[in-house]
N, C-alpha and C. Protein backbone atom coordinates (compact mmCIF):
# COMPACT_ATOMS: atom_id res chain seq x y z
N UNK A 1 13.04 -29.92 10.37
CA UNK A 1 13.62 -28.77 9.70
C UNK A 1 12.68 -28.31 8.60
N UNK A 2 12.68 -26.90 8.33
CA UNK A 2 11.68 -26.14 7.33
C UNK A 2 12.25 -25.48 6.36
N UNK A 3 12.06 -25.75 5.10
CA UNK A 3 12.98 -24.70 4.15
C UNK A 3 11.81 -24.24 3.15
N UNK A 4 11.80 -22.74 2.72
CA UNK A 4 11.23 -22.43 2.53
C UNK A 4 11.94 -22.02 0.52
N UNK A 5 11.15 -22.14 -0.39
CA UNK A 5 12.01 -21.85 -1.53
C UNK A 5 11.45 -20.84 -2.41
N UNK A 6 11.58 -19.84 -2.44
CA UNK A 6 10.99 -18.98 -3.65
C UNK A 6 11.47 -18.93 -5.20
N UNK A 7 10.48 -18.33 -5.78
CA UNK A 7 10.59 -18.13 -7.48
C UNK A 7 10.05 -16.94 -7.55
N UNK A 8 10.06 -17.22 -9.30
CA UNK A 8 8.96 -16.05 -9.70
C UNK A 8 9.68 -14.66 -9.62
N UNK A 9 10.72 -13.97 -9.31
CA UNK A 9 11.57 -12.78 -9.35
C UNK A 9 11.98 -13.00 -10.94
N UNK A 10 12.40 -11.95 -11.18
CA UNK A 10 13.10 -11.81 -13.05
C UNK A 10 13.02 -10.45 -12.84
N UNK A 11 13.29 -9.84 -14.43
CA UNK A 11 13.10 -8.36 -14.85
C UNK A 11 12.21 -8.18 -15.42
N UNK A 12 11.24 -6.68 -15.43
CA UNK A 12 10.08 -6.63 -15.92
C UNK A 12 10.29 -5.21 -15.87
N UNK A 13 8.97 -5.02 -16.77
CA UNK A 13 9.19 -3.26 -17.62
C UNK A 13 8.22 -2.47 -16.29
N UNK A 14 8.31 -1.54 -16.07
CA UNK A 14 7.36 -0.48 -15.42
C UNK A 14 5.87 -0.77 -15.42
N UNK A 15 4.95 -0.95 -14.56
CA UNK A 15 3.68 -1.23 -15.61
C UNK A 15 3.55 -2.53 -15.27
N UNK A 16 4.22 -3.68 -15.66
CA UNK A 16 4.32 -5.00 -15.47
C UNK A 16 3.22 -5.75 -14.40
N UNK A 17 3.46 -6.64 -14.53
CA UNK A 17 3.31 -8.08 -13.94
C UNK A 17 4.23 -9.04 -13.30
N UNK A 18 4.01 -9.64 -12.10
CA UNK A 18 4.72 -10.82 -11.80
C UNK A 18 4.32 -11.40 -10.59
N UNK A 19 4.35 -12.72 -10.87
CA UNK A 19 3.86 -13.72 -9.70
C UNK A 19 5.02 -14.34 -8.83
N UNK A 20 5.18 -14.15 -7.47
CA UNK A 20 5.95 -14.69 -6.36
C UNK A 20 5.62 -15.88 -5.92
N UNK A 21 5.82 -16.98 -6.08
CA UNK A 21 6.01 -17.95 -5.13
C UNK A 21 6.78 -18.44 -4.16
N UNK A 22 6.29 -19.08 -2.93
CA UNK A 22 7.19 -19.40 -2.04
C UNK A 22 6.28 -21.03 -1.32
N UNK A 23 7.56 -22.23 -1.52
CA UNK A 23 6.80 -23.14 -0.88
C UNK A 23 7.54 -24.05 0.27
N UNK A 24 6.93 -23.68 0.92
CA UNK A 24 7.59 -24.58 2.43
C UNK A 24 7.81 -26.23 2.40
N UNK A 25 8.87 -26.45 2.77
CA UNK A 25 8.38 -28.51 3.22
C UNK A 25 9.69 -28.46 4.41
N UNK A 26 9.16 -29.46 4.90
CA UNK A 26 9.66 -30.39 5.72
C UNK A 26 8.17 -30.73 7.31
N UNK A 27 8.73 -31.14 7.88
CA UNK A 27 7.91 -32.07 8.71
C UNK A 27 7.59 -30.97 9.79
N UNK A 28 5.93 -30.71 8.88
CA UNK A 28 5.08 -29.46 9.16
C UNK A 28 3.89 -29.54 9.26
N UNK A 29 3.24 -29.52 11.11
CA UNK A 29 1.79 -29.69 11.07
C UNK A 29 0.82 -28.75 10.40
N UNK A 30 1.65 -27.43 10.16
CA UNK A 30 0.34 -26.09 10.34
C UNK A 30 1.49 -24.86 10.16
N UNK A 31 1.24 -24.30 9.27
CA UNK A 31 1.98 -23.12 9.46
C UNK A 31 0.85 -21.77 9.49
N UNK A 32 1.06 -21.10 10.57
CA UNK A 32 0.19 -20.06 11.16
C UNK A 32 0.44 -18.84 10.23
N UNK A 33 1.46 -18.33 10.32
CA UNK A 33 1.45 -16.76 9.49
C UNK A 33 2.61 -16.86 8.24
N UNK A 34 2.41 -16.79 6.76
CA UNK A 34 3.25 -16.66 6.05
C UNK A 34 3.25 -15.23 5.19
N UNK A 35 4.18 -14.42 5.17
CA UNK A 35 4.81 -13.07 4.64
C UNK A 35 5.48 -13.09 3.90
N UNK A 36 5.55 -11.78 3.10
CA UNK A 36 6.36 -11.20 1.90
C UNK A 36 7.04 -10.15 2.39
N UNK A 37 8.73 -10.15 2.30
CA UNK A 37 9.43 -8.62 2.63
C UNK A 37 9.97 -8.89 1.36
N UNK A 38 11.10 -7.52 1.78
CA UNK A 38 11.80 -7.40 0.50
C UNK A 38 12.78 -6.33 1.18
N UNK A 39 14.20 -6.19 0.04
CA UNK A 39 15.42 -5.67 0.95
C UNK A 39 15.61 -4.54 -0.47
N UNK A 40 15.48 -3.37 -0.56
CA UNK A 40 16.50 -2.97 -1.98
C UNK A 40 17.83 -2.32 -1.13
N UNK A 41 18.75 -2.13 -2.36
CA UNK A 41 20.22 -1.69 -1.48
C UNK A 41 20.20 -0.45 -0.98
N UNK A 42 21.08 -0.76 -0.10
CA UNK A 42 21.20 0.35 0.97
C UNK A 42 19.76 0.37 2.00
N UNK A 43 18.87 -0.35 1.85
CA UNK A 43 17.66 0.32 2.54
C UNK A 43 17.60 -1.43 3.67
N UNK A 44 16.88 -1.06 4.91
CA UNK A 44 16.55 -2.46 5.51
C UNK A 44 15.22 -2.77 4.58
N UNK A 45 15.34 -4.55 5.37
CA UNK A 45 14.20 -5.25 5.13
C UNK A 45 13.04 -5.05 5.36
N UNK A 46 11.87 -4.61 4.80
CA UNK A 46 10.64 -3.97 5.27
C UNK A 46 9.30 -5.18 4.83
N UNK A 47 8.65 -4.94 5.84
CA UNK A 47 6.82 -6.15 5.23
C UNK A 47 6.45 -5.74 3.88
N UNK A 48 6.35 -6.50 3.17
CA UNK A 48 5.53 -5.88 2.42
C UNK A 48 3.87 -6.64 2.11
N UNK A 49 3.58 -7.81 2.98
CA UNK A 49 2.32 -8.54 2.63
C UNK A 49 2.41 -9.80 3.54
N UNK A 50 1.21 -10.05 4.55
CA UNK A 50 1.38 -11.04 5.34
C UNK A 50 0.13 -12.04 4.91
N UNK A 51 -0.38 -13.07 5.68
CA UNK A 51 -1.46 -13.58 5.80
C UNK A 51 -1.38 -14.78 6.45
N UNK A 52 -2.48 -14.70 7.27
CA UNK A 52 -2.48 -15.97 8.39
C UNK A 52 -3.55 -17.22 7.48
N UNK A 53 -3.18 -18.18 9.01
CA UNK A 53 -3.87 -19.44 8.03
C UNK A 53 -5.41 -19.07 7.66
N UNK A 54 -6.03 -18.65 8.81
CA UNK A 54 -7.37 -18.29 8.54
C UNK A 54 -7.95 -17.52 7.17
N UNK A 55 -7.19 -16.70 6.57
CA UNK A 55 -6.56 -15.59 5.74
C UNK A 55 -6.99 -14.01 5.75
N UNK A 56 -6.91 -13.95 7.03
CA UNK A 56 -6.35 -11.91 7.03
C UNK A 56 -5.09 -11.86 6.77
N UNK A 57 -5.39 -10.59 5.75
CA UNK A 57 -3.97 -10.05 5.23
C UNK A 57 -3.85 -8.45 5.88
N UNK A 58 -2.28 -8.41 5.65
CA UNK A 58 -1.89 -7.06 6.22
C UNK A 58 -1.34 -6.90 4.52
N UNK A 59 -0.86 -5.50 4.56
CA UNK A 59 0.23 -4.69 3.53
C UNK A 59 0.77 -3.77 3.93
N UNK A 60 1.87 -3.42 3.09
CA UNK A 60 2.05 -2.30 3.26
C UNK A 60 1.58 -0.90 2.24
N UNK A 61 1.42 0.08 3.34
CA UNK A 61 0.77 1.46 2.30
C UNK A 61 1.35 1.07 0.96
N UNK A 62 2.71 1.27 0.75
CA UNK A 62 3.00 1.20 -0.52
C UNK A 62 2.82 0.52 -1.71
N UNK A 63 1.96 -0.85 -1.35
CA UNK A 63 1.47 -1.60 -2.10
C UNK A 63 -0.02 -2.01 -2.48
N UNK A 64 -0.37 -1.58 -1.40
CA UNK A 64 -2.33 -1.60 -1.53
C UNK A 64 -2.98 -1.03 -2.52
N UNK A 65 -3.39 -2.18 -3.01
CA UNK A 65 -4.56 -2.23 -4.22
C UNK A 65 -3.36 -2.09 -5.69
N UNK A 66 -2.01 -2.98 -5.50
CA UNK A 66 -1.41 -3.49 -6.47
C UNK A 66 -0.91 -4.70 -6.28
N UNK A 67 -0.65 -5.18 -4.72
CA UNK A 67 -0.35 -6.74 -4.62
C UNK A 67 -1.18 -7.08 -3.67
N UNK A 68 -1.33 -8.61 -4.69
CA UNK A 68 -2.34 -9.64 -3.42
C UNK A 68 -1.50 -10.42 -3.06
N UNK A 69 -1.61 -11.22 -1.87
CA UNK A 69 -1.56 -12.14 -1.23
C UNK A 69 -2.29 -13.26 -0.65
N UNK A 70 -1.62 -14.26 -1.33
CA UNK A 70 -2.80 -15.15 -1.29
C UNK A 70 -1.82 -16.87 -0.72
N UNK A 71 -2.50 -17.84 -0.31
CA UNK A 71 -1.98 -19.43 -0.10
C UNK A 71 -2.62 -20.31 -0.28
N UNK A 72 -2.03 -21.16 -0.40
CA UNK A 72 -2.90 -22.78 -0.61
C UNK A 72 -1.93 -23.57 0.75
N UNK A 73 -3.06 -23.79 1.25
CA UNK A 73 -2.75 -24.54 3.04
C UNK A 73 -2.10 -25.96 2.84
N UNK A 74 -2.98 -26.43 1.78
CA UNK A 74 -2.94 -28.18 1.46
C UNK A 74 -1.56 -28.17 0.95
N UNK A 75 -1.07 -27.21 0.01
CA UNK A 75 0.36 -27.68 -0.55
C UNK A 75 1.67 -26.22 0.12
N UNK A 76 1.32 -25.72 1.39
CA UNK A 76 1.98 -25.16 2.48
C UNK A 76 2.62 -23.77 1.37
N UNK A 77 2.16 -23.46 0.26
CA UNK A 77 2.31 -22.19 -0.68
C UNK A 77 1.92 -21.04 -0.35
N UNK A 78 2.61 -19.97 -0.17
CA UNK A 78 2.43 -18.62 -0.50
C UNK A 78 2.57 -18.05 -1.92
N UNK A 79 1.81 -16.95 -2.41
CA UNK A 79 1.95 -16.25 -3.77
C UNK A 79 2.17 -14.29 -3.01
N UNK A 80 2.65 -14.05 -4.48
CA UNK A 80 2.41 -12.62 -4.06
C UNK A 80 2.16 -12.42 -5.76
N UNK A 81 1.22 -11.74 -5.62
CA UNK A 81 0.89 -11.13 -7.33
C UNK A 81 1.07 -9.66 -7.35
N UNK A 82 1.94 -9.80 -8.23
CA UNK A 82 2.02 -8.26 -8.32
C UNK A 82 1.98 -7.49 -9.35
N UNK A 83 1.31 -6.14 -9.41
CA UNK A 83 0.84 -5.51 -10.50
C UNK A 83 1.16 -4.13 -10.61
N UNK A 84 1.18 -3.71 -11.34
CA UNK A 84 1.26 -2.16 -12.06
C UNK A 84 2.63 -1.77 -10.97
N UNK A 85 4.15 -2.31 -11.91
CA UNK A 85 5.27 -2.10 -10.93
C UNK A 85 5.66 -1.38 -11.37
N UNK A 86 6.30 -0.68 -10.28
CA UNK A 86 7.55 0.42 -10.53
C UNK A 86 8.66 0.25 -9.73
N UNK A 87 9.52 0.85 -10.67
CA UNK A 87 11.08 1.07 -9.78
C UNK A 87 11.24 1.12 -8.45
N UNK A 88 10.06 1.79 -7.67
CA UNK A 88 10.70 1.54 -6.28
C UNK A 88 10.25 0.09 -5.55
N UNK A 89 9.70 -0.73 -6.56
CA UNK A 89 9.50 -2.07 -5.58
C UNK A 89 10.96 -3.16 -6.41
N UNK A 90 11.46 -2.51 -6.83
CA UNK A 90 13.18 -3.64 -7.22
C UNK A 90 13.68 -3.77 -6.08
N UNK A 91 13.51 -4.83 -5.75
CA UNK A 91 14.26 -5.25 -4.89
C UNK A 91 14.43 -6.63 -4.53
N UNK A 92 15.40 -7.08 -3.53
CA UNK A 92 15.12 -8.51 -3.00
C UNK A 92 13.85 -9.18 -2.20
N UNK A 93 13.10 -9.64 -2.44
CA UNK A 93 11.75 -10.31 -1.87
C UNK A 93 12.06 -11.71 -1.22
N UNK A 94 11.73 -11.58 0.24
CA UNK A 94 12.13 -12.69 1.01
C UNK A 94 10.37 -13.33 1.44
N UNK A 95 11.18 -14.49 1.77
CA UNK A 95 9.57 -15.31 2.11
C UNK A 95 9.91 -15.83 3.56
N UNK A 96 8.62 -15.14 4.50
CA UNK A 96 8.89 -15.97 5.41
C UNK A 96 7.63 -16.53 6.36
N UNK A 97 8.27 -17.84 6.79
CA UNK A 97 6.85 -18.28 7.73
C UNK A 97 7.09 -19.03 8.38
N UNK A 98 6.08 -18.97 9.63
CA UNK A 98 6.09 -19.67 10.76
C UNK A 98 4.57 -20.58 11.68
N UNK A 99 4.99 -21.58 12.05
CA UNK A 99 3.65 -22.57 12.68
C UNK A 99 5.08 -23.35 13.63
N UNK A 100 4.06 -24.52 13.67
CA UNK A 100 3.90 -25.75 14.10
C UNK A 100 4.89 -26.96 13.36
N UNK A 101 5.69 -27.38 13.94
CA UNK A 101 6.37 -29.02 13.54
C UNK A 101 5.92 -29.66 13.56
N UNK A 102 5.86 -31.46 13.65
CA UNK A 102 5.14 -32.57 13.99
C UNK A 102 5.87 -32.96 15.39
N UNK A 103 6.46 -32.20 15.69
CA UNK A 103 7.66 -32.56 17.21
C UNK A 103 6.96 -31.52 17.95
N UNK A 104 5.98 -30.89 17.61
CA UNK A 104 5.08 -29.76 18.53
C UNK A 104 5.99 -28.09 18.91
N UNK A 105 6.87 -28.33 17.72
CA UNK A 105 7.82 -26.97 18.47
C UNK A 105 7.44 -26.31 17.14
N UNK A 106 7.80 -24.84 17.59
CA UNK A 106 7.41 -23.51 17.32
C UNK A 106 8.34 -23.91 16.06
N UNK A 107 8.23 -22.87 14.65
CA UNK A 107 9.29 -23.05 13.84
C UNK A 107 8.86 -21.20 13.33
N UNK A 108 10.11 -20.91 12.90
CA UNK A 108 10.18 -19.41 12.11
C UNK A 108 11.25 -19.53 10.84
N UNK A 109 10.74 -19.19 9.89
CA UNK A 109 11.98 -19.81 8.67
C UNK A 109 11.97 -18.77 7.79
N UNK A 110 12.86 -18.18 7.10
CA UNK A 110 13.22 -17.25 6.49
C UNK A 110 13.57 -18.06 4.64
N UNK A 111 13.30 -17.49 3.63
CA UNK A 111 13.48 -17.90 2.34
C UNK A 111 14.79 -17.27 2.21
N UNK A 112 15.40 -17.82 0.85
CA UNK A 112 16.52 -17.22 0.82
C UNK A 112 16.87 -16.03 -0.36
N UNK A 113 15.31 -15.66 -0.43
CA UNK A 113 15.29 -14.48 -1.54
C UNK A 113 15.27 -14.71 -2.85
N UNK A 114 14.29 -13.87 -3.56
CA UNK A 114 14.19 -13.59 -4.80
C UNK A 114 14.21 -12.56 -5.42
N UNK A 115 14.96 -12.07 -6.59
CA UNK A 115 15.45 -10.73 -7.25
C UNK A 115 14.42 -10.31 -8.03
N UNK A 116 13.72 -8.65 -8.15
CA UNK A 116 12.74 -8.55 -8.55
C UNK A 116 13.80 -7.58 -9.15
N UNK A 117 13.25 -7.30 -10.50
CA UNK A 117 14.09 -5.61 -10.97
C UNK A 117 13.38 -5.00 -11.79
N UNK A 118 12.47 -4.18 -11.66
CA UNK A 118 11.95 -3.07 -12.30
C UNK A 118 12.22 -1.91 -13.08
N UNK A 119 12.55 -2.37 -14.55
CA UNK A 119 13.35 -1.42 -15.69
C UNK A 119 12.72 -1.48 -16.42
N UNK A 120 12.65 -0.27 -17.31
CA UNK A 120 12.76 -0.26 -18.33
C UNK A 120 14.06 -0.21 -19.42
């Protein structure tokens, strides 16, 4: 079994800063692709930042060249750094990723969200 746990959500002014973490455990050879979405209300869940083990990253338009995405393999971590925010990125930020078990089966695991809120 894989559980994935995020941090790093709070409130922050316009402009801001904030670092996402998300860290996987349980009995895990390799995890292949780990991502950043996010939900605000009323709207679906959309990508907002992927990256495989190798590390190509995807984004989305709306965030390029304000969040990175980045991991550390050895301790199964995703980050999302994020910079110069505004109101339309408040929202819920989910973590998710998928590889390899030590039982050789496929795994896909979803975080259980972190609250970002962008106010002034």
């Amino acid at each position: 079994q894989v559980q994935l746990v995020e941090s790093g959500g709070g409130l922050v002014q316009p402009g801001g800063s904030l670092r996402l973490s998300c860290v996987a455990s349980g009995s895990i050879v390799s995890i292949n692709i780990m991502g950043w979405y996010r939900q605000a209300p009323g709207k679906e869940r959309e990508l907002v930042a992927r990256i495989t083990r190798p590390g190509s990253t995807t984004y989305a338009d709306s965030v390029k060249g304000r969040f990175t995405i980045s991991r550390d393999n050895a301790k199964n971590t995703v980050f999302l750094q994020m910079s110069s925010l505004n109101s339309e990125d408040t929202a819920v930020y989910y973590c998710k990723a998928s590889g390899v078990l030590t039982s050789a089966k496929y795994f896909e695991v979803w975080g259980q969200g972190t609250l970002v809120t962008v106010s002034s």
